[in-house]
């Protein structure tokens, strides 16, 4: 209802009410899932209906309201900018639904559609407070709209906050932050809410740059041990492992030493690392384990060694694929046979993971 109401108010050029309606839709969207879980009324129909409601409230409504407010006078560029946002929201929701059972709950892949909608609606609300006409800031409005649309379908990760449990004891500073935020919102809701959305909207890119900087520093720090694996110098690797834990992550992709040995197809280094206690369950940023990486690369000897060491063949990556899926995808028939003998199954055969 709130999304449709926003569209109607946008058509009536009452842009403040339209923006507020989108904010109300976001609040209700944050409550519907919790209410369904509390009342034990979750259903497949409800999940699909929620997605359609999200598309109206956070896809069509912000795009149409922004188009009426600022983009209409830009001609073709205006409607293309609105369309980029709208299709971005549709793709974002579709991707979210397909990755729901396998995605890391702590992070969103791409800007969530409610946040994107609030980024757009917040701009309209703030500028309307100052009685600034959309046509006066049309290029800025188009940039914000396109930015929100593209960021929704990007692979940039945004913090979800789903690992926070407010039912348990929370630090005093968090309570203080919440109280201050609520006070600020009550004093100047449009400015504070849009400010929060602007900060959140760029936070993913900020974290990406920080993680990239850390990854480069990490690679420099462990360059010698990587070079030893690359050169096949097992003696040098053994010496370095006296001071470096075998599960050390040595690059920005979350790859451990064991995975680097697989990348370099260095079987002796792989065997040495396993003998030194390297974890077989470590996952990189794609959710791949060492076994899945070996299957993807077609490194049959590594697959055999890892299975003999007790690696689980039925761990799924971030896309829901198992080592068997990856081996079949790359036509590695010997690896498929090894995985099947070890009890490996496809992601489809495993079905939904527990708690999905």
CSV table of C-alpha atoms in Angstrom, one decimal:
chain,number,residue,atom,x,y,z
A,1,UNK,CA,0.0,0.0,0.0
A,2,UNK,CA,2.7,2.5,1.0
A,3,UNK,CA,4.6,2.0,-2.3
A,4,UNK,CA,1.4,2.5,-4.4
A,5,UNK,CA,0.5,5.5,-2.3
A,6,UNK,CA,4.0,7.0,-3.0
A,7,UNK,CA,3.4,6.6,-6.7
A,8,UNK,CA,0.0,8.3,-6.5
A,9,UNK,CA,1.4,11.2,-4.4
A,10,UNK,CA,4.3,11.5,-6.9
A,11,UNK,CA,1.9,11.9,-9.7
A,12,UNK,CA,0.1,14.5,-7.7
A,13,UNK,CA,3.4,16.3,-7.2
A,14,UNK,CA,3.2,15.9,-3.4
A,15,UNK,CA,6.7,14.7,-3.2
A,16,UNK,CA,7.2,15.0,0.6
A,17,UNK,CA,4.3,12.5,1.2
A,18,UNK,CA,5.6,10.3,-1.5
A,19,UNK,CA,9.1,10.2,0.1
A,20,UNK,CA,7.7,9.6,3.6
A,21,UNK,CA,5.5,6.7,2.2
A,22,UNK,CA,8.6,5.0,0.9
A,23,UNK,CA,10.3,5.3,4.3
A,24,UNK,CA,7.2,3.9,5.9
A,25,UNK,CA,7.3,1.0,3.4
A,26,UNK,CA,10.9,0.3,4.5
A,27,UNK,CA,9.9,0.2,8.1
A,28,UNK,CA,7.1,-2.2,7.4
A,29,UNK,CA,9.4,-4.4,5.2
A,30,UNK,CA,11.7,-4.7,8.2
A,31,UNK,CA,8.9,-5.9,10.4
A,32,UNK,CA,7.0,-8.3,8.1
A,33,UNK,CA,9.4,-11.2,8.3
A,34,UNK,CA,9.8,-10.9,12.1
A,35,UNK,CA,6.0,-10.9,12.5
A,36,UNK,CA,5.6,-14.0,10.3
A,37,UNK,CA,8.2,-15.8,12.3
A,38,UNK,CA,6.7,-14.8,15.7
A,39,UNK,CA,3.3,-15.9,14.6
A,40,UNK,CA,4.6,-19.0,12.8
A,41,UNK,CA,2.8,-17.9,9.5
A,42,UNK,CA,5.7,-18.2,7.1
A,43,UNK,CA,4.8,-19.6,3.7
A,44,UNK,CA,6.1,-19.8,0.1
A,45,UNK,CA,3.2,-17.6,-0.9
A,46,UNK,CA,4.2,-15.0,1.6
A,47,UNK,CA,7.8,-15.0,0.4
A,48,UNK,CA,6.7,-14.5,-3.2
A,49,UNK,CA,4.2,-11.8,-2.2
A,50,UNK,CA,6.9,-10.0,-0.2
A,51,UNK,CA,9.1,-9.9,-3.2
A,52,UNK,CA,6.4,-8.4,-5.4
A,53,UNK,CA,5.6,-5.8,-2.7
A,54,UNK,CA,9.3,-4.9,-2.5
A,55,UNK,CA,9.4,-4.4,-6.3
A,56,UNK,CA,6.5,-2.0,-6.1
A,57,UNK,CA,7.7,-0.1,-3.0
A,58,UNK,CA,11.5,-0.1,-3.6
A,59,UNK,CA,11.7,-0.5,-7.3
A,60,UNK,CA,8.8,1.1,-9.2
A,61,UNK,CA,7.8,3.7,-6.7
A,62,UNK,CA,11.2,5.4,-6.1
A,63,UNK,CA,12.0,5.4,-9.9
A,64,UNK,CA,8.6,6.9,-10.8
A,65,UNK,CA,8.6,9.5,-8.0
A,66,UNK,CA,12.2,10.6,-8.9
A,67,UNK,CA,11.2,10.7,-12.6
A,68,UNK,CA,8.3,13.0,-11.8
A,69,UNK,CA,10.3,15.2,-9.4
A,70,UNK,CA,13.5,15.7,-11.4
A,71,UNK,CA,14.1,13.5,-14.4
A,72,UNK,CA,11.1,14.1,-16.6
A,73,UNK,CA,12.6,17.3,-18.1
A,74,UNK,CA,15.8,15.5,-19.1
A,75,UNK,CA,14.1,13.6,-21.9
A,76,UNK,CA,15.7,10.3,-22.9
A,77,UNK,CA,18.4,10.6,-20.3
A,78,UNK,CA,15.8,11.0,-17.6
A,79,UNK,CA,13.7,7.9,-18.3
A,80,UNK,CA,16.8,5.8,-18.9
A,81,UNK,CA,18.2,6.8,-15.5
A,82,UNK,CA,14.8,5.8,-13.9
A,83,UNK,CA,14.8,2.6,-15.9
A,84,UNK,CA,18.4,1.7,-14.7
A,85,UNK,CA,17.2,2.0,-11.1
A,86,UNK,CA,14.0,0.0,-11.7
A,87,UNK,CA,15.7,-2.9,-13.5
A,88,UNK,CA,18.5,-2.8,-10.9
A,89,UNK,CA,15.9,-3.3,-8.1
A,90,UNK,CA,14.3,-6.2,-10.0
A,91,UNK,CA,17.6,-7.9,-10.6
A,92,UNK,CA,18.7,-7.3,-7.0
A,93,UNK,CA,15.5,-8.9,-5.7
A,94,UNK,CA,15.8,-11.9,-8.0
A,95,UNK,CA,19.4,-12.5,-7.0
A,96,UNK,CA,18.6,-12.2,-3.3
A,97,UNK,CA,15.9,-14.8,-3.6
A,98,UNK,CA,18.1,-17.3,-5.5
A,99,UNK,CA,21.0,-16.9,-3.0
A,100,UNK,CA,18.9,-16.8,0.1
A,101,UNK,CA,19.8,-20.3,1.3
A,102,UNK,CA,23.5,-20.1,0.7
A,103,UNK,CA,24.5,-16.4,1.2
A,104,UNK,CA,26.4,-15.2,4.2
A,105,UNK,CA,23.7,-13.7,6.4
A,106,UNK,CA,26.1,-11.0,7.8
A,107,UNK,CA,26.4,-9.4,4.4
A,108,UNK,CA,24.3,-8.3,1.5
A,109,UNK,CA,25.7,-8.7,-2.0
A,110,UNK,CA,24.9,-5.3,-3.6
A,111,UNK,CA,23.0,-2.5,-2.0
A,112,UNK,CA,19.7,-3.8,-0.6
A,113,UNK,CA,16.7,-2.4,-2.4
A,114,UNK,CA,15.1,-0.8,0.6
A,115,UNK,CA,18.4,1.2,1.2
A,116,UNK,CA,18.5,2.2,-2.4
A,117,UNK,CA,14.9,3.4,-2.3
A,118,UNK,CA,15.6,5.4,0.8
A,119,UNK,CA,18.7,6.9,-0.8
A,120,UNK,CA,16.6,8.2,-3.7
A,121,UNK,CA,13.5,9.1,-1.6
A,122,UNK,CA,15.7,10.8,1.1
A,123,UNK,CA,17.1,13.2,-1.5
A,124,UNK,CA,13.7,14.2,-2.7
A,125,UNK,CA,12.5,14.7,0.9
A,126,UNK,CA,15.5,16.8,1.9
A,127,UNK,CA,15.5,19.0,-1.2
A,128,UNK,CA,11.7,19.4,-1.0
A,129,UNK,CA,12.2,20.7,2.6
A,130,UNK,CA,14.3,23.5,1.1
A,131,UNK,CA,11.7,24.1,-1.6
A,132,UNK,CA,14.3,23.2,-4.3
A,133,UNK,CA,12.7,22.0,-7.5
A,134,UNK,CA,13.9,18.8,-9.0
A,135,UNK,CA,14.7,20.4,-12.3
A,136,UNK,CA,17.3,22.6,-10.5
A,137,UNK,CA,19.3,19.5,-9.4
A,138,UNK,CA,18.4,17.1,-12.2
A,139,UNK,CA,21.9,16.0,-13.0
A,140,UNK,CA,22.6,15.2,-9.3
A,141,UNK,CA,19.3,13.4,-9.1
A,142,UNK,CA,20.1,11.4,-12.2
A,143,UNK,CA,23.5,10.5,-10.7
A,144,UNK,CA,22.0,9.4,-7.4
A,145,UNK,CA,19.4,7.3,-9.2
A,146,UNK,CA,21.9,5.5,-11.5
A,147,UNK,CA,24.3,5.0,-8.6
A,148,UNK,CA,21.6,3.3,-6.5
A,149,UNK,CA,20.5,1.2,-9.5
A,150,UNK,CA,24.0,0.0,-10.4
A,151,UNK,CA,25.1,-0.6,-6.8
A,152,UNK,CA,22.1,-2.8,-6.2
A,153,UNK,CA,23.4,-5.3,-8.8
A,154,UNK,CA,27.1,-4.9,-8.0
A,155,UNK,CA,29.1,-7.5,-6.0
A,156,UNK,CA,30.0,-5.0,-3.4
A,157,UNK,CA,29.2,-6.3,0.1
A,158,UNK,CA,27.1,-4.2,2.5
A,159,UNK,CA,26.8,-5.1,6.2
A,160,UNK,CA,23.4,-6.6,7.0
A,161,UNK,CA,23.4,-6.3,10.8
A,162,UNK,CA,21.7,-9.8,11.0
A,163,UNK,CA,24.3,-11.1,13.4
A,164,UNK,CA,23.3,-8.5,16.0
A,165,UNK,CA,20.9,-10.0,18.6
A,166,UNK,CA,19.2,-7.2,20.5
A,167,UNK,CA,17.4,-9.7,22.7
A,168,UNK,CA,20.8,-10.4,24.5
A,169,UNK,CA,22.8,-7.9,26.5
A,170,UNK,CA,24.2,-5.2,24.2
A,171,UNK,CA,27.2,-2.9,24.9
A,172,UNK,CA,26.4,0.4,26.5
A,173,UNK,CA,27.8,2.4,23.6
A,174,UNK,CA,25.4,0.7,21.2
A,175,UNK,CA,22.5,1.7,23.4
A,176,UNK,CA,23.8,5.2,23.5
A,177,UNK,CA,24.1,5.4,19.7
A,178,UNK,CA,20.5,4.1,19.2
A,179,UNK,CA,19.2,6.7,21.7
A,180,UNK,CA,21.2,9.6,20.1
A,181,UNK,CA,20.1,8.5,16.6
A,182,UNK,CA,16.4,8.4,17.6
A,183,UNK,CA,16.7,11.8,19.1
A,184,UNK,CA,18.3,13.2,16.0
A,185,UNK,CA,15.7,11.7,13.8
A,186,UNK,CA,12.9,13.1,15.9
A,187,UNK,CA,14.4,16.6,15.6
A,188,UNK,CA,15.3,16.6,11.8
A,189,UNK,CA,13.9,13.3,10.3
A,190,UNK,CA,14.6,14.0,6.6
A,191,UNK,CA,18.2,15.2,7.0
A,192,UNK,CA,19.2,12.5,9.5
A,193,UNK,CA,17.6,9.6,7.7
A,194,UNK,CA,19.1,10.7,4.3
A,195,UNK,CA,22.4,11.2,6.0
A,196,UNK,CA,22.3,7.6,7.4
A,197,UNK,CA,21.4,6.3,4.0
A,198,UNK,CA,24.2,8.2,2.2
A,199,UNK,CA,26.7,6.8,4.7
A,200,UNK,CA,25.4,3.3,4.3
A,201,UNK,CA,25.2,3.7,0.5
A,202,UNK,CA,29.0,4.3,0.3
A,203,UNK,CA,30.0,2.0,3.2
A,204,UNK,CA,30.3,-1.0,0.9
A,205,UNK,CA,32.8,0.7,-1.4
A,206,UNK,CA,34.7,2.1,1.6
A,207,UNK,CA,35.0,-1.4,3.1
A,208,UNK,CA,36.0,-2.8,-0.4
A,209,UNK,CA,38.9,-0.3,-0.5
A,210,UNK,CA,39.9,-1.1,3.1
A,211,UNK,CA,39.9,-4.8,2.4
A,212,UNK,CA,41.8,-4.4,-0.8
A,213,UNK,CA,44.5,-2.3,1.0
A,214,UNK,CA,44.7,-5.0,3.7
A,215,UNK,CA,44.9,-7.8,1.1
A,216,UNK,CA,47.8,-6.1,-0.6
A,217,UNK,CA,49.6,-5.7,2.7
A,218,UNK,CA,48.9,-9.3,3.5
A,219,UNK,CA,50.3,-10.5,0.1
A,220,UNK,CA,53.5,-8.5,0.7
A,221,UNK,CA,53.8,-10.0,4.2
A,222,UNK,CA,53.5,-13.6,3.0
A,223,UNK,CA,55.2,-13.2,-0.3
A,224,UNK,CA,58.2,-15.4,0.7
A,225,UNK,CA,56.1,-18.4,1.7
A,226,UNK,CA,54.0,-18.0,-1.4
A,227,UNK,CA,57.1,-17.9,-3.5
A,228,UNK,CA,58.3,-21.1,-1.8
A,229,UNK,CA,55.1,-22.9,-2.8
A,230,UNK,CA,55.2,-21.5,-6.3
A,231,UNK,CA,58.9,-22.6,-6.7
A,232,UNK,CA,58.1,-26.1,-5.2
A,233,UNK,CA,60.7,-25.5,-2.5
A,234,UNK,CA,59.2,-27.8,0.1
A,235,UNK,CA,62.3,-27.6,2.4
A,236,UNK,CA,61.9,-23.8,2.6
A,237,UNK,CA,58.2,-24.1,3.1
A,238,UNK,CA,58.8,-26.5,6.0
A,239,UNK,CA,61.2,-24.0,7.7
A,240,UNK,CA,58.7,-21.2,7.3
A,241,UNK,CA,55.8,-23.2,8.8
A,242,UNK,CA,57.8,-23.3,12.0
A,243,UNK,CA,56.8,-19.6,12.5
A,244,UNK,CA,53.7,-19.3,10.2
A,245,UNK,CA,50.5,-21.2,11.1
A,246,UNK,CA,49.4,-23.6,8.3
A,247,UNK,CA,45.9,-22.0,8.1
A,248,UNK,CA,47.3,-18.5,7.4
A,249,UNK,CA,45.2,-16.5,4.9
A,250,UNK,CA,47.7,-15.1,2.4
A,251,UNK,CA,45.7,-13.1,-0.1
A,252,UNK,CA,42.7,-10.9,-0.5
A,253,UNK,CA,40.5,-13.7,-1.8
A,254,UNK,CA,40.6,-15.4,1.5
A,255,UNK,CA,42.8,-18.2,0.2
A,256,UNK,CA,44.8,-20.1,2.8
A,257,UNK,CA,48.2,-21.7,2.2
A,258,UNK,CA,46.6,-25.0,1.4
A,259,UNK,CA,44.5,-23.4,-1.3
A,260,UNK,CA,47.6,-21.6,-2.7
A,261,UNK,CA,49.3,-25.0,-2.9
A,262,UNK,CA,46.3,-26.3,-5.0
A,263,UNK,CA,46.4,-23.2,-7.2
A,264,UNK,CA,50.1,-23.9,-7.9
A,265,UNK,CA,49.4,-27.6,-8.4
A,266,UNK,CA,52.1,-28.4,-5.8
A,267,UNK,CA,51.1,-31.8,-4.4
A,268,UNK,CA,54.1,-32.1,-2.0
A,269,UNK,CA,53.3,-28.7,-0.5
A,270,UNK,CA,49.7,-29.8,-0.1
A,271,UNK,CA,50.7,-33.0,1.7
A,272,UNK,CA,53.1,-31.1,4.0
A,273,UNK,CA,50.4,-28.5,5.0
A,274,UNK,CA,47.9,-31.3,5.7
A,275,UNK,CA,50.6,-33.1,7.8
A,276,UNK,CA,51.1,-29.8,9.7
A,277,UNK,CA,47.4,-29.6,10.6
A,278,UNK,CA,46.0,-27.3,7.9
A,279,UNK,CA,42.2,-27.1,8.0
A,280,UNK,CA,40.3,-28.8,5.2
A,281,UNK,CA,37.2,-26.8,6.0
A,282,UNK,CA,38.5,-23.2,5.5
A,283,UNK,CA,36.5,-21.3,2.9
A,284,UNK,CA,37.6,-18.4,0.7
A,285,UNK,CA,35.5,-15.4,-0.2
A,286,UNK,CA,33.6,-17.4,-2.8
A,287,UNK,CA,32.7,-20.0,-0.2
A,288,UNK,CA,35.1,-22.6,-1.8
A,289,UNK,CA,36.9,-25.1,0.3
A,290,UNK,CA,40.3,-26.6,-0.7
A,291,UNK,CA,38.4,-29.7,-2.1
A,292,UNK,CA,36.0,-27.6,-4.2
A,293,UNK,CA,38.9,-25.5,-5.5
A,294,UNK,CA,40.8,-28.7,-6.5
A,295,UNK,CA,37.7,-30.0,-8.2
A,296,UNK,CA,37.2,-26.8,-10.1
A,297,UNK,CA,40.8,-26.8,-11.3
A,298,UNK,CA,40.7,-30.5,-12.3
A,299,UNK,CA,43.6,-31.3,-9.9
A,300,UNK,CA,42.7,-35.0,-9.4
A,301,UNK,CA,45.7,-35.9,-7.2
A,302,UNK,CA,44.8,-33.1,-4.8
A,303,UNK,CA,41.2,-34.3,-4.6
A,304,UNK,CA,42.3,-37.8,-3.8
A,305,UNK,CA,44.7,-36.6,-1.0
A,306,UNK,CA,42.1,-34.3,0.5
A,307,UNK,CA,39.4,-37.0,0.5
A,308,UNK,CA,41.8,-39.4,2.1
A,309,UNK,CA,42.5,-36.7,4.8
A,310,UNK,CA,38.8,-36.5,5.5
A,311,UNK,CA,37.6,-33.5,3.5
A,312,UNK,CA,33.8,-33.2,3.4
A,313,UNK,CA,32.7,-33.5,-0.3
A,314,UNK,CA,29.3,-32.1,0.4
A,315,UNK,CA,30.1,-28.5,1.5
A,316,UNK,CA,28.4,-25.9,-0.8
A,317,UNK,CA,30.0,-22.7,-2.0
A,318,UNK,CA,28.4,-19.3,-2.0
A,319,UNK,CA,26.4,-20.2,-5.1
A,320,UNK,CA,25.1,-23.4,-3.6
A,321,UNK,CA,27.4,-25.7,-5.6
A,322,UNK,CA,29.3,-28.7,-4.2
A,323,UNK,CA,32.7,-30.1,-5.4
A,324,UNK,CA,30.7,-32.6,-7.5
A,325,UNK,CA,28.8,-29.8,-9.3
A,326,UNK,CA,32.1,-28.0,-10.0
A,327,UNK,CA,33.8,-31.2,-11.3
A,328,UNK,CA,30.8,-32.0,-13.6
A,329,UNK,CA,30.7,-28.5,-14.8
A,330,UNK,CA,34.4,-28.7,-15.9
A,331,UNK,CA,34.1,-32.2,-17.3
A,332,UNK,CA,36.5,-33.8,-14.8
A,333,UNK,CA,35.2,-37.4,-15.0
A,334,UNK,CA,37.9,-38.9,-12.8
A,335,UNK,CA,37.3,-36.4,-10.1
A,336,UNK,CA,33.5,-37.0,-10.4
A,337,UNK,CA,34.1,-40.7,-9.9
A,338,UNK,CA,36.3,-40.1,-6.8
A,339,UNK,CA,33.8,-37.8,-5.2
A,340,UNK,CA,30.9,-40.2,-5.8
A,341,UNK,CA,32.9,-43.0,-4.2
A,342,UNK,CA,33.4,-40.7,-1.2
A,343,UNK,CA,29.7,-40.0,-1.0
A,344,UNK,CA,29.7,-36.7,-2.8
A,345,UNK,CA,26.3,-35.3,-3.9
A,346,UNK,CA,25.2,-32.3,-6.0
A,347,UNK,CA,23.7,-29.2,-4.5
A,348,UNK,CA,20.3,-30.2,-5.9
A,349,UNK,CA,20.5,-33.7,-4.2
A,350,UNK,CA,21.3,-32.1,-0.9
A,351,UNK,CA,18.3,-29.8,-1.0
A,352,UNK,CA,17.9,-26.8,1.2
A,353,UNK,CA,20.4,-26.5,4.0
A,354,UNK,CA,19.2,-26.7,7.6
A,355,UNK,CA,17.6,-23.5,8.8
A,356,UNK,CA,17.1,-22.1,5.2
